[in-house]
Tab-separated table of C-alpha atoms in Angstrom:
chain	number	residue	atom	x	y	z
A	1	MET	CA	121.682	75.790	8.525
A	2	ALA	CA	121.482	76.694	12.194
A	3	ARG	CA	124.188	75.542	14.341
A	4	THR	CA	123.986	75.432	18.338
A	5	GLY	CA	126.168	76.754	20.651
A	6	ARG	CA	127.060	75.910	24.085
A	7	PRO	CA	126.638	78.419	27.022
A	8	LEU	CA	129.612	79.159	28.326
A	9	TRP	CA	128.827	79.528	32.145
A	10	LEU	CA	125.508	78.491	32.749
A	11	THR	CA	123.821	75.364	31.916
A	12	GLU	CA	121.234	76.094	29.812
A	13	PRO	CA	120.805	78.767	26.784
A	14	THR	CA	119.367	82.658	27.734
A	15	ARG	CA	116.552	84.501	26.866
A	16	PHE	CA	118.511	85.715	23.876
A	17	ALA	CA	119.339	82.612	22.833
A	18	ALA	CA	116.164	81.931	21.061
A	19	LEU	CA	115.909	85.996	19.539
A	20	ARG	CA	115.616	86.148	15.673
A	21	GLN	CA	118.230	88.590	14.110
A	22	ALA	CA	116.208	91.322	13.852
A	23	ARG	CA	115.212	91.701	17.318
A	24	ALA	CA	118.623	91.160	18.697
A	25	GLN	CA	119.580	93.621	16.650
A	26	ILE	CA	116.513	95.720	18.922
A	27	ALA	CA	118.108	94.810	21.727
A	28	LEU	CA	121.355	95.383	21.320
A	29	GLY	CA	120.418	98.691	20.692
A	30	LEU	CA	117.924	98.623	23.544
A	31	LEU	CA	120.866	97.732	25.766
A	32	ALA	CA	123.325	100.463	24.645
A	33	LEU	CA	120.531	103.256	25.162
A	34	LEU	CA	120.364	101.772	28.778
A	35	LEU	CA	123.915	101.708	29.423
A	36	VAL	CA	123.914	105.162	28.282
A	37	ALA	CA	120.612	106.314	30.455
A	38	CYS	CA	122.858	104.903	33.283
A	39	LEU	CA	125.678	107.434	32.522
A	40	SER	CA	123.254	109.580	33.619
A	41	ALA	CA	123.840	108.611	37.198
A	42	LEU	CA	127.325	110.987	36.403
A	43	VAL	CA	125.221	114.099	36.657
A	44	THR	CA	122.716	113.466	38.462
A	45	ALA	CA	122.561	114.454	42.679
A	46	GLY	CA	122.845	112.435	45.119
A	47	PRO	CA	123.662	111.747	48.699
A	48	PRO	CA	127.426	113.773	49.869
A	49	PRO	CA	130.187	111.623	50.559
A	50	VAL	CA	130.905	110.572	54.126
A	51	SER	CA	132.489	113.729	56.032
A	52	LYS	CA	136.022	112.858	57.284
A	53	ASP	CA	135.673	115.953	59.515
A	54	PRO	CA	134.740	114.378	62.969
A	55	ALA	CA	133.398	117.591	64.068
A	56	LYS	CA	130.277	116.225	61.178
A	57	ARG	CA	130.484	112.523	61.501
A	58	ALA	CA	127.251	112.803	63.737
A	59	ASP	CA	125.444	114.658	61.060
A	60	ASP	CA	126.796	111.646	58.875
A	61	LYS	CA	125.064	109.196	61.590
A	62	ALA	CA	121.377	111.147	62.062
A	63	ASP	CA	119.311	108.493	61.133
A	64	ILE	CA	121.405	105.704	62.887
A	65	LEU	CA	122.135	108.247	66.564
A	66	LEU	CA	118.078	108.115	65.923
A	67	TYR	CA	117.224	104.768	65.771
A	68	GLU	CA	119.576	104.076	69.136
A	69	SER	CA	118.011	106.795	70.896
A	70	ILE	CA	114.318	105.353	70.114
A	71	ILE	CA	115.653	101.730	71.360
A	72	ALA	CA	116.898	103.180	74.255
A	73	GLY	CA	113.966	104.831	75.978
A	74	LEU	CA	111.900	101.564	74.724
A	75	ARG	CA	114.379	100.053	76.852
A	76	ASN	CA	113.639	102.581	79.486
A	77	ASN	CA	109.739	101.106	79.444
A	78	GLY	CA	108.957	104.150	77.317
A	79	ASP	CA	105.953	103.871	74.687
A	80	TYR	CA	106.842	103.327	71.138
A	81	TYR	CA	105.259	106.379	70.405
A	82	THR	CA	105.403	108.974	72.527
A	83	VAL	CA	109.540	108.342	72.536
A	84	THR	CA	109.939	108.705	68.832
A	85	ALA	CA	107.980	111.783	68.261
A	86	THR	CA	110.528	113.109	71.106
A	87	ALA	CA	113.569	111.878	69.230
A	88	LEU	CA	111.671	112.586	66.058
A	89	ARG	CA	111.722	116.542	67.729
A	90	ARG	CA	115.247	116.588	69.178
A	91	GLY	CA	116.390	115.731	65.729
A	92	ASP	CA	113.942	118.497	63.740
A	93	TYR	CA	112.693	115.632	61.553
A	94	PRO	CA	109.119	115.754	60.468
A	95	LEU	CA	106.731	114.321	62.173
A	96	ARG	CA	103.954	114.343	59.655
A	97	PRO	CA	101.929	112.507	57.724
A	98	PHE	CA	102.061	109.227	60.006
A	99	VAL	CA	104.787	107.267	57.561
A	100	THR	CA	107.449	109.492	58.817
A	101	PHE	CA	107.182	106.908	61.827
A	102	ARG	CA	109.030	103.984	61.037
A	103	LEU	CA	106.402	100.831	61.968
A	104	PRO	CA	107.328	100.075	65.902
A	105	THR	CA	107.851	95.854	64.889
A	106	LEU	CA	112.031	96.166	64.764
A	107	ALA	CA	112.470	98.827	67.484
A	108	VAL	CA	110.408	97.086	70.208
A	109	ILE	CA	111.599	93.579	68.864
A	110	GLN	CA	115.811	95.004	69.290
A	111	ALA	CA	114.229	96.983	72.795
A	112	ALA	CA	113.791	93.363	74.337
A	113	ILE	CA	116.924	91.323	73.535
A	114	PRO	CA	120.616	92.480	74.529
A	115	PRO	CA	122.704	94.502	72.028
A	116	ILE	CA	124.400	91.575	70.988
A	117	GLY	CA	121.117	89.798	69.998
A	118	SER	CA	120.216	91.790	67.393
A	119	VAL	CA	123.659	91.461	65.291
A	120	ILE	CA	123.861	87.791	66.159
A	121	LEU	CA	119.781	87.967	64.582
A	122	LEU	CA	121.455	90.029	61.365
A	123	TYR	CA	124.265	87.447	60.857
A	124	THR	CA	122.086	84.792	61.187
A	125	LEU	CA	119.663	86.359	58.371
A	126	ALA	CA	122.756	87.525	56.204
A	127	ALA	CA	123.619	83.522	56.316
A	128	GLY	CA	120.501	82.306	55.393
A	129	VAL	CA	120.665	84.636	52.967
A	130	LEU	CA	123.983	83.593	51.334
A	131	LEU	CA	122.381	79.692	52.036
A	132	ALA	CA	119.016	80.263	50.267
A	133	TRP	CA	120.715	81.801	46.894
A	134	THR	CA	123.753	78.987	46.803
A	135	ILE	CA	121.417	76.484	46.756
A	136	ARG	CA	118.654	78.286	43.752
A	137	LEU	CA	122.146	79.095	42.197
A	138	ARG	CA	124.077	75.953	41.808
A	139	LEU	CA	122.323	74.573	39.270
A	140	ALA	CA	122.185	77.642	37.102
A	141	PHE	CA	125.955	77.251	36.328
A	142	ALA	CA	127.806	74.531	34.723
A	143	ARG	CA	131.051	74.715	36.530
A	144	ALA	CA	131.793	75.737	40.038
A	145	PRO	CA	134.379	78.733	39.345
A	146	PRO	CA	131.093	81.082	37.353
A	147	LEU	CA	129.095	79.895	40.765
A	148	ALA	CA	131.748	81.152	43.132
A	149	ILE	CA	132.120	84.641	40.896
A	150	ALA	CA	128.006	85.017	41.273
A	151	LEU	CA	128.474	84.217	45.235
A	152	VAL	CA	130.858	87.091	45.398
A	153	LEU	CA	128.689	89.283	43.501
A	154	LEU	CA	125.695	88.545	45.862
A	155	ILE	CA	128.385	89.089	49.027
A	156	GLY	CA	129.570	91.978	46.919
A	157	GLY	CA	125.513	93.244	46.830
A	158	MET	CA	125.534	92.524	50.703
A	159	ALA	CA	128.192	94.514	51.894
A	160	ALA	CA	126.376	97.242	53.728
A	161	PHE	CA	124.150	94.478	55.220
A	162	VAL	CA	127.047	93.130	58.094
A	163	GLN	CA	127.695	96.541	58.989
A	164	VAL	CA	127.435	96.520	63.058
A	165	GLU	CA	126.510	100.042	63.234
A	166	LEU	CA	123.557	99.550	60.706
A	167	VAL	CA	122.063	97.191	62.800
A	168	ASN	CA	119.423	98.910	63.360
A	169	PHE	CA	118.613	100.325	60.409
A	170	HIS	CA	114.823	98.892	59.023
A	171	GLU	CA	116.038	98.592	55.015
A	172	VAL	CA	119.033	96.524	55.963
A	173	TRP	CA	116.565	93.668	57.555
A	174	ALA	CA	113.677	94.698	55.098
A	175	GLY	CA	116.127	94.150	51.928
A	176	LEU	CA	117.978	90.585	53.668
A	177	LEU	CA	113.982	89.372	54.391
A	178	ILE	CA	113.109	90.355	50.873
A	179	ALA	CA	116.438	88.343	49.096
A	180	LEU	CA	115.064	85.540	51.257
A	181	SER	CA	111.725	84.973	49.945
A	182	LEU	CA	112.728	85.704	46.265
A	183	ALA	CA	114.896	82.871	46.614
A	184	LEU	CA	112.958	80.862	48.744
A	185	ARG	CA	109.809	81.456	45.694
A	186	ARG	CA	109.105	78.295	43.660
A	187	ASP	CA	106.509	77.825	41.102
A	188	ASP	CA	105.111	74.804	42.910
A	189	ARG	CA	105.961	76.558	46.790
A	190	TRP	CA	105.508	79.973	48.049
A	191	ALA	CA	104.273	79.751	51.749
A	192	HIS	CA	107.762	80.967	53.065
A	193	ALA	CA	108.503	83.345	50.122
A	194	VAL	CA	105.062	85.063	51.275
A	195	ALA	CA	105.952	84.972	55.022
A	196	PHE	CA	109.230	86.004	54.754
A	197	ALA	CA	107.935	88.919	52.701
A	198	LEU	CA	105.240	89.870	55.479
A	199	MET	CA	107.861	90.155	58.117
A	200	ALA	CA	110.010	92.725	55.522
A	201	MET	CA	106.937	94.615	55.511
A	202	LEU	CA	106.078	94.614	58.706
A	203	ILE	CA	109.486	96.388	59.315
A	204	ARG	CA	109.517	98.901	56.194
A	205	GLU	CA	106.141	99.128	54.648
A	206	THR	CA	107.766	99.891	51.495
A	207	ALA	CA	108.229	96.072	51.108
A	208	ALA	CA	104.746	96.487	49.909
A	209	LEU	CA	106.263	97.282	46.818
A	210	TYR	CA	107.846	93.451	46.185
A	211	ILE	CA	104.977	92.174	47.113
A	212	LEU	CA	102.384	93.572	44.608
A	213	THR	CA	104.973	92.439	42.135
A	214	MET	CA	104.968	89.054	42.710
A	215	ALA	CA	101.185	89.358	43.312
A	216	GLY	CA	101.178	91.105	39.699
A	217	LEU	CA	103.250	87.985	37.921
A	218	ALA	CA	101.337	85.612	39.804
A	219	LEU	CA	98.445	87.176	38.152
A	220	ILE	CA	99.721	87.418	34.588
A	221	GLU	CA	100.410	84.194	34.900
A	222	GLY	CA	97.793	82.399	35.665
A	223	ARG	CA	98.883	81.459	39.129
A	224	ARG	CA	95.635	82.295	40.938
A	225	ARG	CA	96.160	80.492	44.938
A	226	GLU	CA	99.634	82.029	44.808
A	227	ALA	CA	98.117	85.552	44.067
A	228	ILE	CA	96.096	85.213	46.644
A	229	SER	CA	98.509	84.443	48.977
A	230	TRP	CA	100.440	87.504	48.245
A	231	GLY	CA	97.293	89.695	48.682
A	232	ALA	CA	96.536	87.972	51.968
A	233	ALA	CA	99.915	89.148	53.152
A	234	LEU	CA	98.939	92.739	52.147
A	235	ALA	CA	95.666	92.660	53.424
A	236	VAL	CA	97.126	92.146	56.899
A	237	MET	CA	98.854	95.475	56.099
A	238	VAL	CA	95.614	97.542	56.660
A	239	PRO	CA	95.031	97.351	59.700
A	240	VAL	CA	98.208	97.118	61.123
A	241	ILE	CA	98.833	100.506	59.006
A	242	ALA	CA	95.424	101.529	60.043
A	243	ALA	CA	96.492	101.407	63.704
A	244	HIS	CA	99.895	102.957	63.270
A	245	ALA	CA	98.406	105.964	61.731
A	246	TRP	CA	95.988	106.285	64.814
A	247	ALA	CA	98.641	105.838	67.485
A	248	VAL	CA	100.682	108.654	65.134
A	249	ALA	CA	97.814	110.889	65.206
A	250	ARG	CA	97.694	110.942	69.686
A	251	VAL	CA	101.504	111.935	69.890
A	252	VAL	CA	102.064	114.839	66.634
A	253	ASP	CA	100.000	118.021	66.955
A	254	SER	CA	99.919	120.419	63.829
A	255	ALA	CA	103.095	122.674	65.260
A	256	ASP	CA	105.338	119.768	64.439
A	257	PRO	CA	107.058	120.208	60.708
A	258	VAL	CA	105.648	118.368	57.485
A	259	SER	CA	107.475	115.955	55.812
A	260	PRO	CA	109.022	117.842	52.325
A	261	GLY	CA	107.027	115.411	49.890
A	262	TRP	CA	108.610	112.197	48.080
A	263	ALA	CA	107.654	113.694	44.756
A	264	GLY	CA	111.635	113.669	44.523
A	265	LEU	CA	111.602	113.180	40.065
A	266	LEU	CA	115.426	112.802	40.700
A	267	GLY	CA	115.186	110.414	37.344
A	268	PHE	CA	117.123	106.896	36.504
A	269	GLY	CA	120.215	108.518	37.269
A	270	PHE	CA	119.424	108.583	40.573
A	271	PHE	CA	118.497	104.743	40.406
A	272	VAL	CA	121.846	103.919	39.153
A	273	LYS	CA	123.878	105.903	41.657
A	274	THR	CA	121.496	104.714	44.807
A	275	MET	CA	122.566	101.039	43.214
A	276	SER	CA	126.337	102.154	42.959
A	277	ILE	CA	126.568	103.446	46.943
A	278	SER	CA	124.580	100.699	48.119
A	279	THR	CA	126.376	97.924	47.151
A	280	ALA	CA	130.076	96.700	46.725
A	281	LEU	CA	130.301	99.161	43.594
A	282	ALA	CA	130.463	102.053	45.454
A	283	ILE	CA	134.522	101.403	45.638
A	284	ALA	CA	134.712	101.373	41.736
A	285	PRO	CA	135.368	104.834	39.603
A	286	ALA	CA	131.425	106.378	39.224
A	287	TRP	CA	131.300	106.242	35.190
A	288	LEU	CA	132.304	102.078	35.782
A	289	SER	CA	129.808	101.679	38.492
A	290	ALA	CA	127.623	103.372	36.381
A	291	LEU	CA	127.808	100.779	33.255
A	292	LEU	CA	127.923	97.345	35.803
A	293	VAL	CA	124.934	98.887	37.306
A	294	GLY	CA	123.211	98.767	33.464
A	295	LEU	CA	125.399	95.329	32.990
A	296	ALA	CA	123.472	93.869	36.174
A	297	LEU	CA	119.996	94.839	34.844
A	298	PHE	CA	120.824	93.389	31.106
A	299	GLY	CA	122.358	90.181	32.707
A	300	TRP	CA	118.917	89.438	35.357
A	301	SER	CA	116.926	89.727	31.751
A	302	ALA	CA	119.201	86.976	30.048
A	303	TRP	CA	118.604	84.320	32.345
A	304	PRO	CA	115.745	82.218	31.749
A	305	GLY	CA	112.894	81.257	34.300
A	306	SER	CA	110.718	82.470	36.891
A	307	LEU	CA	113.098	83.625	39.539
A	308	ALA	CA	115.040	85.482	37.177
A	309	ARG	CA	111.855	87.519	36.058
A	310	ARG	CA	110.603	88.361	39.525
A	311	ALA	CA	113.640	89.630	40.697
A	312	LEU	CA	113.888	91.703	37.305
A	313	ALA	CA	110.598	92.929	37.834
A	314	THR	CA	111.063	93.783	41.349
A	315	PHE	CA	114.660	95.643	40.332
A	316	ALA	CA	112.239	97.530	37.650
A	317	ALA	CA	109.616	98.583	40.538
A	318	TYR	CA	111.986	100.110	42.675
A	319	ALA	CA	113.672	101.610	40.122
A	320	VAL	CA	110.689	103.444	39.063
A	321	LEU	CA	110.391	104.232	43.088
A	322	LEU	CA	113.161	105.672	43.550
A	323	SER	CA	113.060	108.183	40.166
A	324	LEU	CA	109.920	109.202	40.690
A	325	PHE	CA	109.528	109.532	44.289
A	326	GLY	CA	113.299	109.483	45.909
A	327	ARG	CA	114.706	112.167	47.354
A	328	ILE	CA	118.471	112.282	47.650
A	329	ASP	CA	118.087	111.760	51.368
A	330	THR	CA	116.440	108.837	50.915
A	331	PHE	CA	118.807	106.774	48.939
A	332	TYR	CA	118.613	104.034	51.293
A	333	TRP	CA	115.674	102.902	49.652
A	334	GLY	CA	117.723	101.286	47.475
A	335	LEU	CA	118.939	98.697	50.419
A	336	MET	CA	115.547	96.677	49.793
A	337	ILE	CA	116.781	95.287	46.680
A	338	ALA	CA	120.558	95.548	47.168
A	339	PRO	CA	121.818	92.145	48.092
A	340	THR	CA	120.994	90.199	44.973
A	341	PHE	CA	121.343	92.965	42.432
A	342	LEU	CA	124.765	92.205	41.743
A	343	ILE	CA	124.688	88.963	41.249
A	344	GLY	CA	123.204	89.781	37.844
A	345	LEU	CA	126.626	90.379	36.296
A	346	ALA	CA	127.471	86.266	36.590
A	347	PHE	CA	124.878	86.127	33.462
A	348	VAL	CA	126.237	88.667	31.564
A	349	PRO	CA	128.730	86.520	29.437
A	350	ASP	CA	126.352	84.136	28.157
A	351	GLY	CA	124.075	86.673	27.700
A	352	LEU	CA	125.779	89.088	25.416
A	353	ASN	CA	127.426	85.541	23.595
A	354	ASP	CA	123.803	84.364	22.770
A	355	LEU	CA	122.425	88.180	22.094
A	356	ILE	CA	125.762	88.960	19.924
A	357	GLY	CA	125.556	85.423	17.939
A	358	GLN	CA	121.958	85.655	17.035
A	359	ALA	CA	122.052	89.884	16.044
A	360	LEU	CA	124.906	88.372	13.376
A	361	GLY	CA	122.815	85.584	12.374
A	362	GLY	CA	125.315	83.079	13.513
A	363	ARG	CA	123.120	80.340	15.291
A	364	ARG	CA	119.615	80.008	16.467
A	365	ILE	CA	119.271	78.201	19.777
A	366	THR	CA	115.501	76.989	21.326
A	367	VAL	CA	115.047	77.618	25.055
A	368	THR	CA	113.237	74.794	26.168
A	369	ARG	CA	113.316	74.812	30.145
A	370	GLY	CA	114.464	77.533	32.414
A	371	VAL	CA	115.478	77.826	36.243
A	372	ARG	CA	112.505	77.351	38.638
């Protein structure tokens, strides 16, 4: 006779609670393979550590200084594209193709307000992300202590997002906006989620991958109206990108350097390393950090419901992006998904409990409803 076990932390069983014994055993094997694959980060090339030599700190902060100089030029009534081209040439950055220029959205806004205004807006956005995820997560956990752990993990994922020196970094803003969009999206309400995702894409065009993922899942699930909404957000970007490319072409000439390309092919280990250094996992030993990245992915796969499904699909999409197209100097792409990534660790106890229990044939539970 099958017997029902209670969840450890969650209010309902995980996806793995309904697996048959054979499939649960296969899933355990896949988890083991995932953790082994994560350890490949130990032999994968990554960005050099921040130098402790004051003479080399300028190199570590080159991108930060670049964005600061562009904003300063705009405050002096400069044209964005002319100012940016000058700054890129001065810093020996590539100017071709046009995607080497960031979209002007963030720089124009920050140039129009005092520097402290940018910091206040960033902290307000971070607080909004924390509040939105607190509301979503409090229904998932049966008791306050596990919820507190999940929120600490959220804060750990946002560690880089409240650093004042990164306030001009486009991925910081886009990553928080994606996190907010994901928290606000529900099966019966998605307009606000689409709006914040569009904001993220207008700041950093690589947020389009998140929107594509959301549109794809909506189509797969038969949610045509929602899919159309996400598609409309993508459509908005077509003239924006066209105008951006035209404006860049006006200030770039054939003598300007070309980007080395984005076919880095650094593999899954680079994604793992990127997530390690983009979150609070950076303080852990490399081997432990790598394993925790794998367990976070496992945890997200365990939590039932459309929210977890969309989060996991988004992480998978950016994992592919980083594995195939990332370069050592584009590790900051991981910031696009870092804020919510570590929350998955809070679902691991229940996920392992259900998966091991099913693999041993000890109990069987039917999952009837997921968190929406």
